[in-house]
Short mmCIF file of C-alpha atoms and ligand atoms in Angstrom, two decimals:
data_model
loop_
_atom_site.label_atom_id
_atom_site.label_comp_id
_atom_site.label_asym_id
_atom_site.label_seq_id
_atom_site.Cartn_x
_atom_site.Cartn_y
_atom_site.Cartn_z
CA MET A 1 158.38 155.21 60.15
CA LYS A 2 156.18 158.11 61.15
CA PRO A 3 153.80 157.84 64.14
CA ALA A 4 150.68 157.05 62.10
CA THR A 5 152.44 154.09 60.47
CA GLN A 6 154.07 152.92 63.71
CA LEU A 7 150.69 152.94 65.47
CA ILE A 8 149.37 150.53 62.87
CA HIS A 9 152.34 148.25 62.15
CA GLY A 10 154.59 148.52 65.23
CA ALA A 11 154.93 145.31 67.31
CA GLU A 12 151.88 143.69 65.69
CA GLY A 13 151.52 139.94 65.12
CA ILE A 14 152.47 136.79 66.99
CA ASP A 15 155.40 136.23 69.38
CA ASP A 16 157.21 133.02 68.43
CA ASP A 17 158.72 132.69 71.95
CA ALA A 18 155.34 132.65 73.69
CA THR A 19 153.73 129.21 73.58
CA PRO A 20 150.28 129.66 75.13
CA LEU A 21 148.73 126.92 77.25
CA THR A 22 145.26 127.82 75.98
CA THR A 23 144.23 128.62 72.42
CA PRO A 24 144.49 132.41 71.95
CA ILE A 25 141.67 134.40 70.41
CA TYR A 26 142.75 135.09 66.83
CA GLU A 27 140.69 138.28 66.70
CA THR A 28 141.61 139.04 63.11
CA THR A 29 139.53 139.07 59.98
CA THR A 30 142.44 138.28 57.65
CA PHE A 31 145.89 136.62 57.62
CA VAL A 32 149.22 137.81 56.24
CA PHE A 33 151.13 136.08 53.41
CA ASP A 34 154.84 136.50 52.62
CA SER A 35 154.59 136.07 48.86
CA ALA A 36 152.37 135.53 45.84
CA GLN A 37 153.58 131.91 45.80
CA GLU A 38 152.16 131.40 49.33
CA VAL A 39 148.76 132.70 48.19
CA ARG A 40 148.90 130.46 45.12
CA ASP A 41 149.75 127.43 47.32
CA TYR A 42 146.81 128.28 49.59
CA ASN A 43 144.42 128.54 46.63
CA GLU A 44 145.63 125.18 45.31
CA GLY A 45 145.10 123.50 48.70
CA LYS A 46 148.82 122.94 49.18
CA SER A 47 149.28 124.89 52.44
CA GLY A 48 147.87 124.92 55.96
CA LYS A 49 147.77 128.73 55.97
CA PHE A 50 144.66 130.74 56.76
CA LEU A 51 143.28 133.38 54.37
CA TYR A 52 140.15 134.99 55.81
CA SER A 53 138.21 134.37 59.04
CA ARG A 54 134.85 133.83 57.33
CA TYR A 55 136.48 130.76 55.73
CA ALA A 56 138.56 129.51 58.67
CA ASN A 57 140.19 130.87 61.83
CA PRO A 58 142.60 129.08 64.22
CA THR A 59 140.49 129.72 67.35
CA VAL A 60 137.38 128.46 65.56
CA LEU A 61 139.25 125.47 64.09
CA ALA A 62 140.54 124.40 67.53
CA VAL A 63 136.95 124.17 68.83
CA GLU A 64 135.82 122.34 65.70
CA LYS A 65 138.54 119.72 66.12
CA LYS A 66 137.60 119.22 69.77
CA ILE A 67 133.91 118.75 68.92
CA ALA A 68 134.70 116.37 66.04
CA ALA A 69 136.71 114.18 68.44
CA LEU A 70 133.90 114.34 70.98
CA GLU A 71 131.28 113.17 68.46
CA GLY A 72 133.56 110.59 66.82
CA ALA A 73 133.27 112.55 63.54
CA ASP A 74 135.81 113.14 60.75
CA ALA A 75 135.16 116.86 61.08
CA ALA A 76 132.88 119.45 62.66
CA LEU A 77 131.89 123.05 61.92
CA VAL A 78 130.69 125.74 64.29
CA PHE A 79 128.14 128.41 63.43
CA ALA A 80 126.77 131.68 64.79
CA SER A 81 123.78 129.83 66.33
CA GLY A 82 122.03 126.49 66.27
CA GLN A 83 119.64 127.92 63.69
CA ALA A 84 122.59 129.06 61.55
CA ALA A 85 123.89 125.47 61.64
CA THR A 86 120.48 124.09 60.64
CA THR A 87 119.97 126.62 57.84
CA THR A 88 123.44 126.07 56.40
CA ALA A 89 123.04 122.28 56.55
CA LEU A 90 119.76 122.50 54.64
CA LEU A 91 121.17 124.88 52.02
CA ALA A 92 124.11 122.51 51.51
CA LEU A 93 122.28 119.19 51.48
CA VAL A 94 118.90 119.73 49.78
CA GLY A 95 117.55 121.63 46.79
CA GLY A 96 114.35 122.46 44.90
CA GLY A 97 112.07 119.44 44.47
CA ASP A 98 113.59 117.55 47.41
CA GLU A 99 111.49 116.42 50.33
CA ILE A 100 112.65 116.61 53.95
CA VAL A 101 110.98 114.23 56.36
CA CYS A 102 111.01 115.88 59.78
CA SER A 103 109.82 114.70 63.15
CA GLY A 104 106.71 116.72 64.10
CA ALA A 105 108.08 116.73 67.65
CA ILE A 106 110.98 119.06 66.95
CA TYR A 107 112.40 122.38 68.15
CA GLY A 108 110.01 125.16 67.06
CA GLY A 109 112.70 127.09 65.18
CA THR A 110 113.52 124.02 63.06
CA LEU A 111 109.82 123.43 62.42
CA HIS A 112 109.14 127.00 61.27
CA LEU A 113 112.30 127.16 59.16
CA LEU A 114 111.13 124.03 57.35
CA ALA A 115 107.44 124.88 57.20
CA ASP A 116 107.56 128.64 56.50
CA ILE A 117 110.82 129.37 54.66
CA MET A 118 112.18 126.29 52.88
CA PRO A 119 109.03 125.80 50.70
CA ARG A 120 109.81 129.19 49.09
CA PHE A 121 112.89 127.50 47.63
CA GLY A 122 111.00 124.44 46.42
CA VAL A 123 112.03 122.23 49.35
CA ARG A 124 109.04 120.34 50.69
CA PRO A 125 108.85 119.38 54.37
CA ARG A 126 106.69 116.46 55.53
CA PHE A 127 106.18 116.12 59.27
CA VAL A 128 105.83 112.68 60.84
CA SER A 129 104.77 111.69 64.36
CA ILE A 130 106.87 109.79 66.89
CA ASP A 131 104.62 106.78 66.23
CA GLU A 132 105.44 106.95 62.52
CA LEU A 133 109.17 107.23 63.33
CA ARG A 134 108.80 103.96 65.22
CA LEU A 135 108.20 102.33 61.78
CA PRO A 136 110.97 104.14 59.91
CA ASP A 137 110.67 102.09 56.72
CA THR A 138 107.26 103.73 56.14
CA ILE A 139 108.29 107.40 56.35
CA PHE A 140 109.95 107.84 52.94
CA SER A 141 108.69 108.94 49.54
CA PRO A 142 110.74 108.76 46.32
CA ALA A 143 111.57 112.50 46.77
CA THR A 144 112.92 112.17 50.34
CA ARG A 145 116.54 113.38 50.53
CA LEU A 146 116.95 114.08 54.22
CA VAL A 147 115.41 113.05 57.56
CA TRP A 148 115.70 115.50 60.49
CA PHE A 149 114.86 114.35 64.01
CA GLU A 150 115.57 114.83 67.71
CA SER A 151 115.93 112.57 70.73
CA PRO A 152 115.16 113.17 73.57
CA ILE A 153 112.34 115.45 72.48
CA ASN A 154 111.29 118.68 74.17
CA PRO A 155 109.50 118.86 76.63
CA THR A 156 108.30 115.30 77.33
CA LEU A 157 111.75 113.77 76.71
CA ARG A 158 110.24 111.08 74.51
CA CYS A 159 113.00 109.17 72.67
CA VAL A 160 113.23 107.86 69.13
CA ASP A 161 115.13 104.68 68.21
CA ILE A 162 118.04 106.48 66.55
CA ALA A 163 119.76 103.40 65.09
CA ALA A 164 116.50 102.20 63.47
CA VAL A 165 115.85 105.56 61.75
CA ALA A 166 119.50 105.85 60.68
CA ARG A 167 119.45 102.31 59.23
CA ALA A 168 116.30 103.01 57.20
CA CYS A 169 117.91 106.21 55.84
CA ARG A 170 121.19 104.48 54.93
CA ALA A 171 119.34 101.74 53.04
CA ARG A 172 117.85 104.43 50.75
CA GLY A 173 120.78 106.81 50.46
CA VAL A 174 118.86 109.42 52.46
CA VAL A 175 120.89 111.72 54.74
CA SER A 176 119.92 111.43 58.42
CA VAL A 177 120.44 114.40 60.77
CA LEU A 178 119.95 114.17 64.52
CA ASP A 179 119.66 117.24 66.74
CA ASN A 180 121.66 116.02 69.77
CA THR A 181 121.22 119.22 71.80
CA PHE A 182 119.21 117.75 74.67
CA ALA A 183 121.50 114.74 75.22
CA SER A 184 124.96 116.24 74.58
CA PRO A 185 127.75 114.06 73.17
CA VAL A 186 128.58 112.91 76.69
CA ASN A 187 125.25 111.05 76.97
CA GLN A 188 124.57 110.10 73.35
CA GLN A 189 126.77 109.32 70.34
CA PRO A 190 124.51 109.47 67.26
CA LEU A 191 127.26 108.86 64.66
CA ALA A 192 128.12 105.56 66.36
CA LEU A 193 124.40 104.71 66.07
CA GLY A 194 124.59 105.22 62.29
CA VAL A 195 123.37 108.79 61.88
CA ASP A 196 125.07 110.81 59.10
CA VAL A 197 125.09 114.29 60.65
CA VAL A 198 124.89 115.47 64.27
CA MET A 199 123.58 118.97 64.96
CA HIS A 200 123.76 120.94 68.24
CA SER A 201 122.59 124.20 69.58
CA ALA A 202 125.97 124.73 71.30
CA THR A 203 124.19 127.57 73.11
CA LYS A 204 123.06 124.83 75.50
CA TYR A 205 125.21 122.08 77.08
CA LEU A 206 128.33 122.40 74.88
CA ASN A 207 129.02 125.94 76.06
CA GLY A 208 127.11 125.42 79.28
CA HIS A 209 127.37 128.91 80.77
CA SER A 210 124.39 130.67 79.13
CA ASP A 211 126.66 133.30 77.60
CA VAL A 212 127.37 132.13 74.03
CA THR A 213 125.00 131.58 71.11
CA ALA A 214 126.48 128.96 68.77
CA GLY A 215 125.69 125.92 66.63
CA VAL A 216 127.50 122.77 65.53
CA LEU A 217 127.40 120.18 62.76
CA ALA A 218 129.60 117.06 62.90
CA SER A 219 129.82 114.42 60.17
CA SER A 220 131.97 112.62 57.58
CA GLN A 221 134.60 114.66 55.73
CA ALA A 222 132.61 114.40 52.50
CA LEU A 223 129.41 115.90 54.00
CA ILE A 224 131.33 118.49 56.03
CA ASP A 225 133.13 119.63 52.84
CA ARG A 226 129.73 120.31 51.26
CA VAL A 227 128.52 122.20 54.33
CA LEU A 228 131.78 124.18 54.59
CA LYS A 229 131.34 125.40 51.04
CA ALA A 230 127.86 126.65 51.98
CA ARG A 231 129.08 128.19 55.25
CA LYS A 232 131.78 130.17 53.43
CA LEU A 233 129.14 131.63 51.12
CA VAL A 234 126.31 132.07 53.62
CA GLY A 235 128.73 133.54 56.18
CA ALA A 236 127.11 131.94 59.23
CA VAL A 237 130.46 131.19 60.94
CA LEU A 238 131.06 131.69 64.67
CA ASP A 239 133.06 134.75 65.73
CA PRO A 240 136.56 133.94 67.16
CA TYR A 241 135.75 135.47 70.54
CA ALA A 242 132.60 133.36 70.87
CA ALA A 243 134.58 130.32 69.68
CA TYR A 244 137.13 130.94 72.43
CA ALA A 245 134.35 131.10 75.05
CA LEU A 246 132.76 127.95 73.63
CA GLY A 247 136.14 126.16 73.76
CA ARG A 248 136.54 127.18 77.41
CA GLY A 249 133.04 125.95 78.25
CA LEU A 250 133.67 122.66 76.48
CA LYS A 251 136.58 121.80 78.77
CA THR A 252 134.16 121.10 81.62
CA LEU A 253 131.40 119.45 79.55
CA ALA A 254 132.00 115.93 80.88
CA VAL A 255 132.01 116.92 84.56
CA ARG A 256 129.05 119.27 84.12
CA VAL A 257 126.93 116.69 82.34
CA GLU A 258 127.78 113.91 84.80
CA ARG A 259 126.68 116.14 87.67
CA GLN A 260 123.55 117.31 85.80
CA ASN A 261 122.60 113.68 85.04
CA ALA A 262 122.92 112.76 88.72
CA SER A 263 121.06 115.84 90.00
CA ALA A 264 118.25 115.49 87.43
CA MET A 265 117.81 111.85 88.42
CA ALA A 266 117.69 112.84 92.11
CA VAL A 267 115.10 115.58 91.48
CA ALA A 268 112.98 113.32 89.23
CA ARG A 269 113.03 110.38 91.67
CA GLN A 270 112.23 112.54 94.67
CA LEU A 271 109.29 114.17 92.93
CA GLU A 272 107.93 110.87 91.69
CA GLN A 273 108.25 109.24 95.12
CA ARG A 274 106.60 112.11 96.96
CA GLY A 275 103.66 111.98 94.56
CA ARG A 276 103.24 115.77 94.77
CA VAL A 277 102.83 116.15 91.01
CA GLU A 278 100.63 114.27 88.59
CA ARG A 279 103.53 112.96 86.51
CA VAL A 280 107.30 113.25 86.18
CA TYR A 281 108.86 112.83 82.76
CA TYR A 282 112.52 111.79 82.89
CA PRO A 283 113.99 109.11 80.58
CA GLY A 284 115.96 107.66 83.50
CA LEU A 285 112.75 106.77 85.39
CA GLU A 286 111.33 103.29 84.80
CA SER A 287 107.89 104.96 84.45
CA HIS A 288 108.98 106.94 81.36
CA PRO A 289 107.43 105.43 78.20
CA ASP A 290 110.81 105.40 76.40
CA HIS A 291 112.99 104.27 79.31
CA PRO A 292 113.97 101.05 77.44
CA ILE A 293 115.05 102.96 74.28
CA ALA A 294 116.89 105.59 76.35
CA THR A 295 118.70 102.87 78.29
CA ARG A 296 119.82 101.27 75.01
CA GLN A 297 121.11 104.38 73.28
CA MET A 298 122.13 106.81 76.04
CA SER A 299 124.94 106.47 78.55
CA GLY A 300 123.33 109.09 80.83
CA PHE A 301 119.77 110.44 80.86
CA GLY A 302 120.52 114.17 80.77
CA GLY A 303 119.67 117.21 82.83
CA MET A 304 116.12 117.91 81.62
CA VAL A 305 113.08 116.99 83.74
CA CYS A 306 109.46 117.76 82.89
CA LEU A 307 106.71 117.89 85.53
CA ASP A 308 103.00 117.72 84.91
CA LEU A 309 101.49 119.32 87.98
CA GLY A 310 97.90 118.56 86.98
CA GLY A 311 95.13 121.06 87.65
CA GLY A 312 95.62 123.20 84.55
CA TYR A 313 97.69 126.24 83.64
CA ASP A 314 97.09 128.15 86.91
CA ARG A 315 98.80 125.45 88.97
CA ALA A 316 101.85 125.47 86.66
CA ALA A 317 101.99 129.28 86.70
CA ARG A 318 101.78 129.35 90.53
CA PHE A 319 104.64 126.83 90.78
CA PHE A 320 106.71 128.84 88.27
CA ASP A 321 106.13 132.14 90.09
CA ARG A 322 107.11 130.67 93.49
CA LEU A 323 110.53 129.27 92.50
CA LYS A 324 113.41 130.93 94.36
CA VAL A 325 116.64 129.17 93.30
CA ILE A 326 115.56 127.90 89.89
CA GLN A 327 115.35 130.87 87.53
CA ARG A 328 112.40 131.60 85.26
CA ALA A 329 114.04 131.65 81.82
CA ALA A 330 113.90 129.93 78.45
CA SER A 331 116.86 127.89 77.13
CA LEU A 332 118.66 125.03 78.88
CA GLY A 333 121.95 123.29 79.47
CA GLY A 334 123.68 125.97 81.56
CA VAL A 335 125.15 125.86 85.06
CA GLU A 336 122.05 127.70 86.35
CA SER A 337 118.87 125.66 86.85
CA LEU A 338 116.03 127.10 84.78
CA CYS A 339 112.29 126.57 84.55
CA SER A 340 110.03 127.27 81.60
CA LEU A 341 106.37 126.57 80.94
CA PRO A 342 106.06 124.85 77.54
CA VAL A 343 102.70 126.52 76.76
CA LEU A 344 104.38 129.93 77.14
CA THR A 345 107.54 129.04 75.19
CA SER A 346 107.99 126.07 72.82
CA GLN A 347 104.22 125.43 72.49
CA TRP A 348 103.04 129.07 72.64
CA GLY A 349 99.92 129.66 70.57
CA HIS A 350 99.39 125.96 69.81
CA SER A 351 95.80 124.68 69.56
CA GLU A 352 94.43 122.05 71.97
CA GLU A 353 94.79 119.51 69.18
CA GLU A 354 98.44 120.42 68.52
CA LEU A 355 99.20 120.26 72.24
CA ALA A 356 97.59 116.82 72.47
CA ARG A 357 99.62 115.62 69.48
CA ALA A 358 102.85 116.77 71.18
CA GLY A 359 101.74 115.22 74.48
CA VAL A 360 101.99 118.64 76.11
CA THR A 361 99.56 119.98 78.73
CA ALA A 362 98.99 123.47 80.17
CA SER A 363 100.04 122.18 83.61
CA MET A 364 103.58 121.19 82.55
CA ALA A 365 106.78 122.84 83.81
CA ARG A 366 110.16 122.02 82.26
CA LEU A 367 113.28 122.09 84.40
CA SER A 368 116.84 122.37 83.11
CA ILE A 369 118.92 121.14 86.03
CA GLY A 370 122.14 123.08 86.60
CA LEU A 371 125.09 122.68 88.94
CA GLU A 372 123.57 123.89 92.20
CA ASP A 373 123.43 121.44 95.12
CA PRO A 374 120.62 118.99 94.30
CA ASP A 375 119.25 119.30 97.88
CA ASP A 376 118.66 123.02 97.29
CA LEU A 377 116.93 122.30 93.97
CA ILE A 378 114.66 119.68 95.54
CA ALA A 379 113.86 122.05 98.45
CA ASP A 380 113.06 124.83 95.95
CA VAL A 381 110.67 122.62 93.97
CA GLU A 382 109.06 121.36 97.19
CA GLN A 383 108.41 124.86 98.56
CA ALA A 384 107.02 125.97 95.19
CA LEU A 385 104.63 122.98 95.25
CA ALA A 386 103.55 123.47 98.87
CA PRO A 387 99.83 124.24 99.36
C1 PLP B 401 116.75 121.29 70.45
C2 PLP B 401 117.14 122.62 69.89
N1 PLP B 401 117.64 122.69 68.64
C3 PLP B 401 118.00 123.87 68.09
C4 PLP B 401 117.86 125.05 68.78
C5 PLP B 401 118.27 126.35 68.12
O1 PLP B 401 119.48 126.77 68.64
P1 PLP B 401 119.94 128.32 68.78
O2 PLP B 401 118.97 128.98 69.72
O3 PLP B 401 121.34 128.21 69.29
O4 PLP B 401 119.86 128.90 67.41
C6 PLP B 401 117.35 125.03 70.08
C7 PLP B 401 117.18 126.29 70.83
O5 PLP B 401 116.48 126.33 71.83
C8 PLP B 401 116.98 123.77 70.65
O6 PLP B 401 116.48 123.69 71.89
#
């Protein structure tokens, strides 16, 4: 072979003698076949071979299998972002004329996707309050095909009775989807509570290092097959390199979340006891309105804490500006503790009435508790609150 050919084909491919401990990054867009018969077998579903990375890739598949086991699902799929997971799920599971019932207290991206884009395709969203979700038998119309909800809810960490909503959906053949991002599968197992599909922004706890944007859906094989067909066509799959990073982050999920649960509880308790803020929202505190529901359906209360400092926006902004260890950034679920002000992020531009409906005030600050020493986090919050 001449140099140009050698440079392309020389020593390329896998080494059968090297058995890696970790899953390698299959950074390839396509896979090699030995014969036409092998391609035919693949097309007829008779082989475990891979064809093209937009359809399936070994690095991506390894992460999907791990997440499916974690959620107690038949199968899982990963996507280029949480929003890519949501969009692909909707394209796969609903169509023109269908109604989606969605919790009004939902991630803003989900809300705008449903309210601004899906109606263009004849899909009608109807938003219901947390109070309405408490009576799940009343939320349906004859056109309802899918119910989308979250628990705990950003930023007040209000919780919805997941099993009750799932039961009402099952009784009517309506697909239930729970966004489990805030809890993580370590703290909450929605499929065991009867939900049909679990969704995650894996950008948050699943990856946990604030360096990968990814999404997840986990469900029964039948529903995942429908979503996979859509993902192949929409092309919203996760890149193998990002899948590798997500898989590496996942290995420490249990220890990260256990530590974040404990630190968040310590921060929340300390702040409540000191009485330096008007109110602390944390589902693990007995004072939280949904503490009984959270205790029933969660095995840990998560790493998110919301403070209402009282005294209006200026007090929250002063607290935010004075933080030294906790970083001022949107997002959550990483090893670094972060603070965001809901009125500048998730509730930006909302009217007084919309804020009141979401139970959000201008004096709230949301903390995502990371893996720093909890004493340093408490000291940071205390100095930022000092007169
Ligand atoms: C609860 C929740 N769901 C979905 C998303 C969207 O995920 P992504 O940003 O990975 O697209 C987010 C992002 O903040 C979120 O907080």
